[in-house]
XYZ file of N, CA and C in Angstrom:
744
model
N 9.362 12.957 -1.416
C 8.110 12.026 -1.501
C 7.780 11.786 -2.974
N 7.877 12.440 -3.462
C 7.450 12.343 -4.898
C 8.240 11.522 -5.682
N 7.838 10.510 -6.557
C 8.650 9.801 -7.405
C 8.305 10.151 -9.198
N 9.429 9.736 -10.169
C 8.827 9.615 -11.129
C 7.555 9.718 -11.818
N 6.943 10.217 -12.768
C 5.794 9.606 -12.963
C 5.365 9.267 -14.436
N 4.724 8.880 -14.823
C 3.982 8.562 -16.459
C 2.480 9.202 -16.447
N 2.322 10.090 -17.544
C 0.443 10.565 -17.802
C -0.168 9.017 -17.284
N -1.161 9.493 -16.473
C -2.021 8.331 -16.039
C -3.024 8.180 -16.968
N -2.804 6.629 -17.045
C -3.910 6.211 -18.461
C -3.088 5.824 -19.345
N -1.384 5.895 -19.331
C -0.663 5.041 -20.401
C -0.964 3.485 -20.202
N -0.899 2.767 -21.349
C -0.264 1.766 -21.228
C 0.504 0.879 -21.672
N 1.319 1.538 -21.572
C 3.215 1.234 -22.670
C 3.929 0.423 -21.674
N 3.708 -0.053 -20.551
C 4.103 -0.986 -19.494
C 4.074 -0.776 -17.913
N 3.964 -1.726 -17.601
C 3.299 -1.864 -16.037
C 4.178 -1.492 -15.112
N 4.146 -0.680 -14.113
C 5.342 -0.865 -13.194
C 5.414 -1.636 -12.313
N 3.887 -2.446 -11.965
C 4.150 -3.841 -11.450
C 3.275 -4.372 -12.165
N 3.371 -5.681 -12.375
C 3.063 -6.867 -12.723
C 3.014 -8.152 -12.117
N 1.735 -8.928 -11.692
C 1.616 -10.300 -10.825
C 1.397 -11.639 -11.802
N 1.977 -12.252 -12.700
C 1.680 -13.327 -13.529
C 1.746 -14.684 -12.985
N 0.789 -15.476 -12.474
C 0.160 -15.998 -12.178
C 0.446 -17.178 -11.112
N 0.557 -16.100 -10.193
C 1.101 -16.498 -8.693
C 0.283 -17.358 -8.251
N 1.186 -18.281 -7.246
C 0.695 -19.076 -6.603
C 1.208 -18.891 -5.165
N 0.780 -18.830 -4.361
C 1.284 -19.033 -3.151
C 0.955 -20.129 -1.851
N 1.410 -20.199 -1.056
C 1.135 -21.274 0.117
C 1.793 -20.915 1.308
N 0.793 -21.273 2.329
C 1.445 -21.415 3.883
C 1.588 -22.581 4.083
N 2.717 -23.290 4.185
C 2.978 -24.865 4.453
C 2.235 -25.196 3.221
N 1.005 -26.262 3.717
C 0.550 -26.796 2.666
C -0.682 -26.064 2.203
N -0.914 -25.074 2.954
C -2.196 -24.596 2.745
C -2.008 -23.356 1.193
N -2.706 -23.821 0.252
C -2.504 -22.659 -0.628
C -3.738 -21.257 -0.381
N -2.817 -20.263 -0.313
C -3.516 -19.064 -0.390
C -3.693 -18.531 -1.478
N -2.989 -18.181 -2.577
C -3.427 -17.534 -3.447
C -3.181 -18.881 -5.142
N -4.339 -18.340 -5.701
C -4.236 -19.282 -7.284
C -3.931 -18.458 -7.944
N -3.103 -18.325 -9.011
C -2.594 -18.056 -10.356
C -3.216 -16.461 -10.282
N -2.868 -15.736 -9.570
C -3.408 -14.139 -8.987
C -2.703 -13.325 -10.411
N -3.284 -12.646 -11.156
C -2.436 -11.863 -11.793
C -3.027 -10.407 -12.068
N -2.285 -9.641 -12.316
C -2.847 -8.142 -12.454
C -1.711 -7.292 -12.935
N -1.877 -6.040 -12.917
C -0.900 -5.092 -13.297
C -1.329 -3.819 -12.382
N -0.543 -3.084 -12.496
C -0.485 -1.922 -11.673
C 0.492 -1.102 -12.245
N -0.101 0.504 -12.794
C 0.500 1.393 -13.810
C 0.677 2.327 -12.855
N 1.838 3.213 -13.403
C 2.191 4.323 -12.413
C 1.159 5.496 -12.515
N 1.379 6.417 -11.536
C 0.544 7.233 -10.847
C -0.799 6.852 -11.160
N -1.362 5.558 -10.224
C -2.316 5.343 -10.111
C -2.587 4.864 -9.100
N -3.802 4.659 -8.473
C -4.446 3.967 -6.913
C -4.910 2.432 -7.463
N -4.539 1.807 -7.357
C -4.977 0.197 -7.619
C -5.455 -0.293 -6.143
N -6.918 -0.750 -6.250
C -7.618 -1.078 -4.926
C -7.368 -2.645 -5.070
N -6.964 -3.406 -4.026
C -7.723 -4.824 -3.965
C -8.302 -5.035 -2.706
N -9.932 -5.671 -3.047
C -10.810 -5.779 -2.016
C -11.242 -7.158 -2.034
N -11.777 -7.446 -1.030
C -12.432 -8.840 -0.555
C -12.557 -8.828 0.716
N -13.329 -10.379 0.848
C -13.389 -10.220 2.620
C -12.152 -10.815 2.962
N -12.159 -11.130 4.367
C -11.157 -11.592 4.984
C -10.939 -13.411 4.995
N -9.527 -13.206 4.798
C -9.203 -14.439 4.318
C -9.032 -14.957 2.589
N -9.302 -13.479 2.171
C -9.329 -13.629 0.685
C -8.153 -13.836 0.070
N -7.130 -13.415 0.364
C -5.765 -13.254 0.191
C -5.304 -11.875 -0.098
N -5.840 -10.813 0.370
C -5.320 -9.679 -0.155
C -4.068 -9.471 0.496
N -4.123 -9.623 2.098
C -2.518 -9.499 2.972
C -1.264 -10.337 1.940
N -1.425 -11.686 1.720
C -0.904 -12.344 1.105
C -0.383 -11.840 -0.329
N -0.896 -11.394 -0.989
C -0.894 -10.568 -2.320
C 0.256 -9.522 -1.851
N 0.158 -9.034 -0.990
C 1.171 -8.168 -0.528
C 2.474 -8.302 -0.518
N 2.482 -9.238 0.942
C 3.447 -10.155 1.003
C 4.659 -10.831 0.199
N 3.724 -11.229 -1.042
C 4.494 -12.054 -2.510
C 5.122 -10.540 -2.842
N 4.606 -9.724 -3.054
C 5.185 -8.540 -3.694
C 6.234 -8.033 -3.005
N 6.060 -7.674 -1.822
C 7.099 -7.100 -0.580
C 8.245 -7.925 -0.689
N 8.079 -9.614 -0.664
C 9.102 -10.794 -0.707
C 9.099 -11.369 0.739
N 8.442 -10.742 1.393
C 8.240 -11.718 2.600
C 7.746 -13.100 2.841
N 7.014 -13.396 1.754
C 6.533 -14.606 1.314
C 6.824 -14.829 -0.237
N 7.459 -16.098 -0.285
C 7.585 -16.336 -1.675
C 6.544 -16.978 -2.399
N 6.638 -16.948 -3.670
C 5.646 -17.088 -4.565
C 6.205 -18.788 -5.520
N 4.806 -19.725 -4.981
C 5.455 -20.979 -5.359
C 5.622 -20.784 -6.938
N 4.296 -20.463 -7.692
C 5.029 -20.447 -8.788
C 4.358 -18.613 -9.426
N 4.522 -18.793 -10.818
C 4.198 -17.128 -11.214
C 5.479 -16.099 -11.128
N 5.247 -15.062 -11.241
C 6.461 -14.079 -11.508
C 5.625 -12.694 -11.010
N 6.460 -11.671 -9.947
C 6.322 -10.598 -9.671
C 7.371 -9.974 -10.538
N 6.834 -9.019 -11.276
C 7.407 -8.072 -12.395
C 7.796 -6.556 -11.833
N 8.928 -5.957 -11.798
C 8.217 -4.545 -11.102
C 9.413 -3.630 -11.848
N 9.087 -2.925 -12.739
C 9.745 -2.087 -13.545
C 10.626 -2.731 -14.715
N 9.799 -3.747 -15.138
C 10.208 -4.612 -16.202
C 11.376 -5.926 -15.516
N 11.383 -5.971 -14.148
C 12.151 -6.835 -13.803
C 11.604 -7.444 -12.590
N 12.310 -9.368 -13.138
C 11.443 -10.272 -12.346
C 12.214 -10.124 -10.885
N 11.438 -10.193 -9.397
C 11.636 -10.047 -8.446
C 12.496 -11.486 -7.799
N 12.052 -12.538 -8.578
C 12.268 -13.829 -8.055
C 13.577 -14.025 -7.189
N 14.724 -13.221 -7.194
C 15.945 -13.528 -6.857
C 16.119 -12.057 -6.048
N 14.867 -11.388 -5.859
C 15.202 -10.093 -4.991
C 14.798 -10.142 -3.792
N 15.552 -10.215 -2.491
C 15.264 -10.432 -1.560
C 14.184 -9.203 -0.880
N 13.651 -9.233 0.069
C 12.441 -8.089 0.757
C 13.494 -6.935 0.807
N 14.197 -6.744 1.564
C 15.140 -5.320 1.785
C 15.643 -4.706 0.280
N 15.990 -5.680 -0.125
C 16.386 -4.873 -1.693
C 15.376 -4.535 -2.612
N 13.682 -5.206 -2.166
C 12.861 -4.289 -2.933
C 12.526 -2.896 -2.550
N 12.542 -3.162 -1.386
C 12.514 -1.143 -0.642
C 13.755 -0.579 -1.448
N 14.750 -0.909 -1.485
C 15.898 -0.284 -2.384
C 15.012 0.209 -3.867
N 14.608 -0.834 -4.166
C 14.018 -0.468 -5.662
C 12.417 0.668 -5.754
N 12.012 0.463 -4.482
C 10.954 1.652 -4.338
C 9.827 0.979 -4.141
N 9.501 -0.389 -3.683
C 8.543 -0.902 -3.217
C 8.443 -0.971 -1.378
N 7.639 -0.327 -1.078
C 7.436 0.021 0.398
C 5.880 -0.378 0.735
N 5.613 -1.232 2.029
C 4.826 -1.537 2.764
C 4.380 -0.931 3.761
N 2.986 -0.694 4.146
C 2.599 -0.172 5.353
C 1.675 -1.418 6.262
N 1.978 -2.315 6.819
C 1.441 -3.352 6.926
C -0.057 -3.202 7.931
N -0.903 -3.967 7.871
C -1.847 -3.897 8.724
C -1.659 -3.847 10.391
N -1.702 -3.047 11.113
C -1.623 -3.216 12.471
C -0.204 -2.145 12.733
N 0.044 -1.561 11.514
C 1.086 -0.016 11.740
C 2.317 -0.518 12.434
N 2.237 -1.698 13.200
C 3.807 -1.990 14.290
C 5.228 -0.946 13.876
N 4.611 -0.186 14.728
C 5.699 1.070 14.971
C 6.364 0.691 16.339
N 7.396 1.420 16.842
C 8.295 1.096 17.826
C 7.381 1.822 19.296
N 6.807 1.427 19.582
C 5.983 2.124 20.625
C 6.719 3.113 21.710
N 8.058 2.447 22.126
C 8.995 3.202 23.015
C 9.617 4.291 22.481
N 9.757 4.179 21.230
C 10.570 5.500 20.136
C 9.627 6.746 19.983
N 10.560 7.743 19.922
C 9.493 9.035 19.456
C 8.986 9.009 18.318
N 7.823 9.783 18.039
C 7.493 9.898 16.711
C 8.711 10.264 15.726
N 9.772 10.703 16.127
C 10.772 11.728 15.220
C 11.667 10.395 14.713
N 11.805 9.488 15.507
C 12.285 8.267 15.714
C 12.007 7.266 14.983
N 11.032 7.215 14.768
C 10.132 6.395 14.156
C 10.126 6.881 12.932
N 9.851 8.053 12.417
C 10.079 8.370 11.165
C 11.536 7.834 10.474
N 12.722 8.228 11.344
C 13.865 8.632 10.599
C 14.159 6.977 10.480
N 13.512 6.087 11.156
C 14.367 4.557 10.592
C 13.107 4.371 9.319
N 12.482 5.227 8.961
C 12.101 4.882 7.432
C 13.030 4.950 6.168
N 14.083 5.689 6.682
C 14.814 6.286 5.382
C 15.990 5.522 5.918
N 16.321 4.541 5.267
C 17.568 3.825 5.614
C 18.326 3.329 4.342
N 17.362 3.616 3.015
C 17.917 2.966 2.189
C 19.225 4.394 1.623
N 20.318 4.215 0.776
C 21.265 5.270 0.576
C 20.510 6.306 0.177
N 19.929 6.584 -0.874
C 18.834 7.233 -1.654
C 17.947 8.189 -0.674
N 17.398 6.922 0.492
C 16.494 8.016 1.185
C 17.026 8.826 2.256
N 18.700 8.314 2.858
C 19.182 8.684 3.988
C 20.032 10.280 3.130
N 20.241 10.282 1.650
C 20.662 11.375 1.207
C 19.669 12.481 1.293
N 18.105 12.477 1.149
C 17.054 13.086 1.000
C 16.332 13.319 2.067
N 16.980 12.796 3.319
C 16.090 12.320 4.605
C 15.202 14.019 4.946
N 16.305 15.053 5.183
C 15.948 16.203 5.770
C 14.605 16.925 5.115
N 14.687 17.199 3.618
C 13.652 17.419 2.874
C 12.617 16.438 2.440
N 12.918 15.119 2.832
C 11.440 14.309 2.800
C 10.598 14.338 4.276
N 11.452 14.453 5.232
C 11.077 14.975 6.581
C 9.995 16.296 6.739
N 10.685 17.347 6.031
C 9.717 18.148 6.033
C 8.389 18.215 5.333
N 8.726 17.601 4.324
C 7.538 16.931 3.445
C 6.624 16.475 4.323
N 7.148 15.488 4.803
C 5.983 14.286 5.810
C 5.490 15.255 6.772
N 6.022 16.335 7.449
C 5.606 17.145 8.528
C 4.483 18.179 8.011
N 4.941 18.249 6.973
C 3.580 19.259 5.834
C 2.350 18.630 5.711
N 2.833 17.303 5.353
C 1.156 16.338 5.040
C 0.614 16.186 6.375
N 1.293 15.866 7.111
C 1.087 15.374 8.726
C 1.494 16.317 9.859
N 0.940 17.531 9.681
C 1.383 18.652 11.035
C 1.283 18.087 12.249
N 0.431 16.825 12.689
C 0.204 16.306 14.027
C 1.604 15.562 14.319
N 2.126 15.144 13.657
C 3.359 14.469 13.883
C 4.682 15.502 13.786
N 4.580 16.816 13.124
C 5.371 17.811 13.767
C 5.508 18.348 15.027
N 3.801 18.313 15.344
C 3.969 18.668 16.864
C 4.120 17.929 17.765
N 4.414 16.564 17.579
C 4.743 15.716 18.542
C 5.579 14.767 18.201
N 6.587 15.598 17.471
C 7.971 14.804 17.231
C 8.756 13.877 18.299
N 8.664 14.779 19.583
C 9.277 13.994 20.600
C 8.314 13.254 21.699
N 7.059 12.764 20.959
C 6.125 12.170 21.572
C 6.587 10.870 21.624
N 6.336 9.844 22.368
C 6.285 8.538 22.198
C 5.105 8.006 21.399
N 5.423 6.886 20.422
C 5.064 6.562 19.156
C 3.832 5.757 19.727
N 4.000 5.435 20.997
C 2.574 4.341 21.714
C 1.894 4.901 22.111
N 2.241 6.328 22.514
C 0.693 7.142 22.843
C 0.052 8.037 22.325
N 0.349 7.843 20.837
C -0.572 8.676 19.840
C -1.938 7.656 20.351
N -2.498 8.388 19.102
C -4.050 7.838 19.169
C -4.018 6.751 17.932
N -5.150 6.120 17.828
C -4.953 4.945 16.428
C -4.557 5.822 15.220
N -5.657 6.864 15.221
C -5.502 7.264 13.607
C -4.280 8.134 13.369
N -3.480 8.464 14.417
C -2.419 9.477 14.922
C -1.197 8.571 14.338
N -1.473 7.395 14.905
C -0.313 6.274 14.910
C -0.492 5.639 13.351
N -1.538 5.747 12.742
C -1.648 5.408 11.431
C -1.134 6.366 10.479
N -0.934 7.213 10.722
C -0.836 8.695 10.127
C 1.282 8.428 10.252
N 1.356 8.331 11.442
C 2.745 7.930 11.468
C 3.249 6.930 10.756
N 2.527 5.501 10.488
C 3.078 4.579 9.652
C 3.153 4.676 8.542
N 2.581 5.588 7.943
C 2.421 6.151 6.680
C 3.391 6.659 6.689
N 3.820 8.517 7.165
C 4.998 8.752 6.981
C 6.471 8.144 7.286
N 6.094 7.114 8.100
C 7.460 6.385 8.008
C 7.997 5.697 6.608
N 6.748 5.475 6.302
C 6.888 4.564 4.719
C 7.162 5.535 3.604
N 6.458 6.586 3.580
C 7.183 8.128 2.895
C 8.327 8.411 2.862
N 9.286 8.428 4.149
C 10.569 8.443 4.277
C 11.318 7.837 3.636
N 11.098 6.516 2.975
C 11.953 5.782 2.463
C 11.686 5.977 0.421
N 11.079 7.236 0.365
C 10.867 7.680 -0.908
C 9.993 7.029 -1.750
N 9.257 5.914 -1.671
C 8.517 4.756 -2.149
C 8.441 5.127 -3.716
N 8.476 4.387 -4.488
C 8.311 4.436 -6.248
C 6.469 3.701 -5.924
N 6.123 2.780 -5.208
C 4.992 1.820 -5.077
C 4.420 2.191 -3.608
N 3.948 2.588 -3.043
C 3.161 2.639 -1.686
C 2.182 1.484 -1.571
N 2.610 0.398 -0.552
C 1.336 -0.629 -0.416
C 0.883 -0.477 1.110
N -0.408 -0.059 0.830
C -1.293 0.470 2.162
C -2.122 -1.129 2.625
N -1.778 -1.690 3.674
C -2.674 -2.688 4.026
C -3.667 -2.504 5.245
N -4.804 -2.255 5.101
C -6.076 -2.174 5.589
C -5.659 -0.897 6.577
N -5.160 0.215 5.772
C -5.054 1.477 6.455
C -5.758 2.291 7.711
N -7.302 1.791 7.368
C -8.258 2.532 7.885
C -8.934 1.376 8.928
N -8.164 0.117 8.972
C -9.055 -0.625 10.159
C -9.059 -0.163 11.533
N -10.337 0.012 12.229
C -10.376 0.012 13.392
C -10.007 1.592 13.890
N -10.353 2.419 12.726
C -10.354 4.003 13.294
C -11.694 4.267 13.090
N -11.741 5.463 14.031
C -12.967 6.417 14.145
C -13.500 6.885 12.816
N -14.653 7.147 12.161
C -14.963 7.455 10.710
C -14.379 9.007 10.848
N -13.783 9.870 11.591
C -13.235 11.076 11.061
C -11.586 10.617 10.758
N -11.132 9.621 11.635
C -9.769 9.317 10.568
C -9.605 8.764 9.457
N -10.910 7.792 9.194
C -10.882 6.991 8.346
C -11.147 8.002 6.851
N -11.778 9.140 6.889
C -12.068 10.057 6.011
C -10.706 10.786 5.976
N -10.441 10.657 6.771
C -8.539 11.461 6.743
C -7.761 10.921 5.940
N -7.405 9.209 6.525
C -6.832 8.816 5.878
C -6.759 8.609 3.968
N -7.990 8.358 3.708
C -8.620 8.347 2.456
C -8.103 9.466 1.727
N -8.453 10.944 2.464
C -7.766 11.949 1.753
C -6.212 12.172 1.493
N -5.499 11.616 2.982
C -4.192 11.515 2.517
C -3.591 10.459 1.304
N -4.324 9.334 1.025
C -4.078 8.709 0.132
C -4.075 9.167 -1.334
N -5.110 10.297 -1.478
C -5.343 10.429 -2.360
C -4.402 11.721 -2.809
N -3.721 12.435 -1.704
C -2.896 13.406 -1.752
C -1.670 13.130 -2.215
N -1.343 12.190 -1.567
C -0.061 11.059 -2.087
C 0.246 10.682 -3.105
N -0.955 10.431 -3.364
C -0.889 9.538 -5.222
C -0.867 10.954 -5.873
N -1.454 12.102 -5.611
C -1.294 13.157 -6.811
C 0.076 14.109 -6.808
N 0.874 13.596 -5.546
C 2.123 14.045 -5.601
C 3.030 13.502 -6.396
N 2.389 11.965 -7.128
C 2.917 11.326 -8.334
C 3.624 9.814 -7.693
N 3.093 9.378 -6.307
C 3.505 7.549 -5.946
C 2.260 7.195 -6.344
N 2.664 6.135 -6.897
C 2.018 5.084 -7.375
C 1.429 4.249 -6.060
N -0.074 3.740 -5.978
C -0.545 3.414 -4.615
C -0.993 2.153 -4.876
N -0.811 0.916 -4.052
C -1.724 -0.458 -3.994
C -1.810 -0.574 -3.036
N -3.623 -0.606 -2.575
C -4.302 -0.265 -1.857
C -5.371 -1.473 -1.185
N -5.316 -2.414 0.084
C -6.067 -3.338 0.052
C -6.651 -2.630 1.386
N -8.099 -2.803 1.252
C -8.860 -2.204 2.158
C -10.103 -2.784 2.133
N -10.746 -3.011 3.331
C -12.312 -3.768 3.537
C -13.374 -2.766 3.450
N -12.912 -1.518 3.414
C -13.938 -1.043 2.748
C -14.235 -0.248 1.812
N -15.098 -1.257 1.080
C -14.805 -1.202 -0.074
C -15.525 -0.043 -0.959
N -16.688 0.193 -0.161
C -17.505 1.475 -1.136
C -16.118 2.379 -1.369
N -15.429 2.897 -0.412
C -14.871 4.370 -0.356
C -13.312 3.839 -0.864
N -12.842 2.353 -0.919
C -11.343 2.254 -1.698
C -12.046 2.020 -3.069
N -12.913 1.965 -3.781
C -13.447 1.870 -5.140
C -13.185 3.577 -4.986
N -13.752 4.280 -4.539
C -14.591 5.634 -4.994
C -13.222 6.274 -5.300
N -12.305 5.907 -4.643
C -10.771 6.365 -4.540
C -10.038 5.975 -5.911
N -9.686 4.627 -6.038
C -8.770 4.200 -6.525
C -9.630 4.272 -8.316
N -8.437 4.378 -9.044
C -8.747 4.186 -10.486
C -9.099 2.741 -10.932
N -8.251 1.770 -10.546
C -8.467 0.441 -11.016
C -8.557 -0.470 -9.641
N -9.170 -1.697 -9.869
C -9.361 -2.292 -8.755
C -9.356 -3.962 -9.187
N -9.453 -4.790 -8.179
C -9.687 -6.421 -8.648
C -10.084 -6.787 -7.028
N -10.852 -7.668 -7.246
C -11.535 -8.466 -6.313
C -10.774 -10.206 -6.148
N -10.506 -10.484 -5.007
C -10.146 -11.757 -4.641
C -11.334 -12.160 -3.760
N -11.125 -13.355 -4.145
C -12.019 -14.356 -3.020
C -11.446 -15.604 -3.064
N -11.202 -16.114 -2.034
C -10.706 -17.483 -1.977
C -9.372 -17.966 -2.026
N -8.639 -16.453 -2.706
C -7.166 -16.728 -3.178
C -7.032 -16.506 -4.864
N -8.431 -16.386 -5.345
C -8.832 -16.336 -6.921
C -9.023 -15.145 -7.234
N -8.474 -14.530 -8.449
C -9.298 -12.843 -8.736
C -10.289 -13.353 -9.309
N -11.456 -12.521 -9.010
C -12.931 -12.798 -9.308
C -13.261 -11.611 -10.424
N -12.935 -10.743 -10.223
C -13.050 -9.380 -10.779
C -12.252 -8.354 -10.997
N -12.216 -7.859 -12.248
C -11.017 -6.547 -12.089
C -11.085 -5.772 -13.667
N -10.813 -4.427 -13.206
C -11.260 -3.467 -14.317
C -11.001 -2.012 -13.774
N -11.672 -1.105 -14.297
C -11.611 0.386 -13.830
C -12.582 0.347 -12.785
N -12.252 0.800 -11.548
C -12.734 1.034 -10.466
C -14.455 1.288 -10.433
N -14.554 2.367 -11.303
C -15.987 2.409 -11.123
C -16.985 1.615 -11.925
N -16.353 0.604 -12.787
C -16.746 -0.558 -13.284
C -17.149 -1.601 -12.226
N -16.264 -1.904 -11.576
C -16.056 -3.308 -10.724
C -17.050 -2.519 -9.342
N -17.204 -1.497 -8.877
C -18.109 -0.722 -8.225
C -19.706 -1.161 -8.255
N -19.817 -0.593 -9.978
C -21.390 -1.081 -10.095
C -21.475 -2.481 -10.790
N -20.636 -3.410 -10.408
C -20.859 -4.777 -11.090
C -21.947 -5.295 -10.046
N -22.982 -6.001 -10.516
C -24.159 -6.771 -9.722
C -23.240 -7.674 -8.561
N -22.288 -8.227 -9.281
C -21.885 -9.490 -7.942
C -21.271 -8.642 -6.933
N -20.482 -7.536 -6.962
C -20.091 -6.961 -6.575
C -20.848 -6.668 -5.427
N -21.749 -5.606 -6.014
C -23.035 -5.023 -4.925
C -23.748 -6.199 -3.816
N -23.766 -7.439 -4.606
C -24.507 -8.631 -3.943
C -23.513 -8.659 -2.464
N -22.054 -9.100 -2.884
C -21.458 -9.629 -2.045
C -20.759 -8.731 -1.073
N -20.623 -7.546 -1.257
C -19.801 -6.677 -0.418
C -20.655 -5.353 -0.041
N -21.658 -5.030 -0.576
C -22.275 -3.784 -0.043
C -23.814 -3.870 0.257
N -24.141 -5.284 0.127
C -25.648 -5.868 0.566
C -26.929 -5.284 -0.287
N -26.813 -5.009 -1.684
C -27.441 -4.369 -2.367
C -27.872 -5.718 -3.190
């Protein structure tokens, strides 16, 4: 599960960089010149209202939606000609909103599907034990159908499946959406633990206060435009964010 890491706070080269990214759905422009960086061993949060462009940003990074202009650079490599499945080979792994598990397959079968790259298959047994250690409930229910799990347990399974791919960059799209408060707290704790083990995390989350309390750095999207970015605590303290998202 762990990935090569750099000392947190170093700025001698971003793991991920977006440069002036425009993205469209047909004729509708969803992103306007979005640019930000994510560094190794950090949690970067992208926050904003519904339809702000958060999920679209992740889709551009993962390669499921092409950018019209601009560049996505990962580990110094321009990903323009790299299809989505090859980006997983490079270490870019996304947990989509809504989890998208295979409900009539077992917990174990869903997990094993995550280890489909050659490197992940080679380390599959060891990674599976790491996932079970992080999510003991998945070990207990390994032969249970995924669709019979609670919402919070399904989210844990979705994250566990992503970890089976041994990501260098783990992208989480609204991981706490629709969950009971006890699971919301647990998911944020899990994200922190994953990051502490060396995995860089890009977190899209509507729970602004908790996301920014967890993250090292953050950016705010509004109508597809980047309106605020910087250290997470500075973003959280910004009066514009407080008025728009925290009701202060």
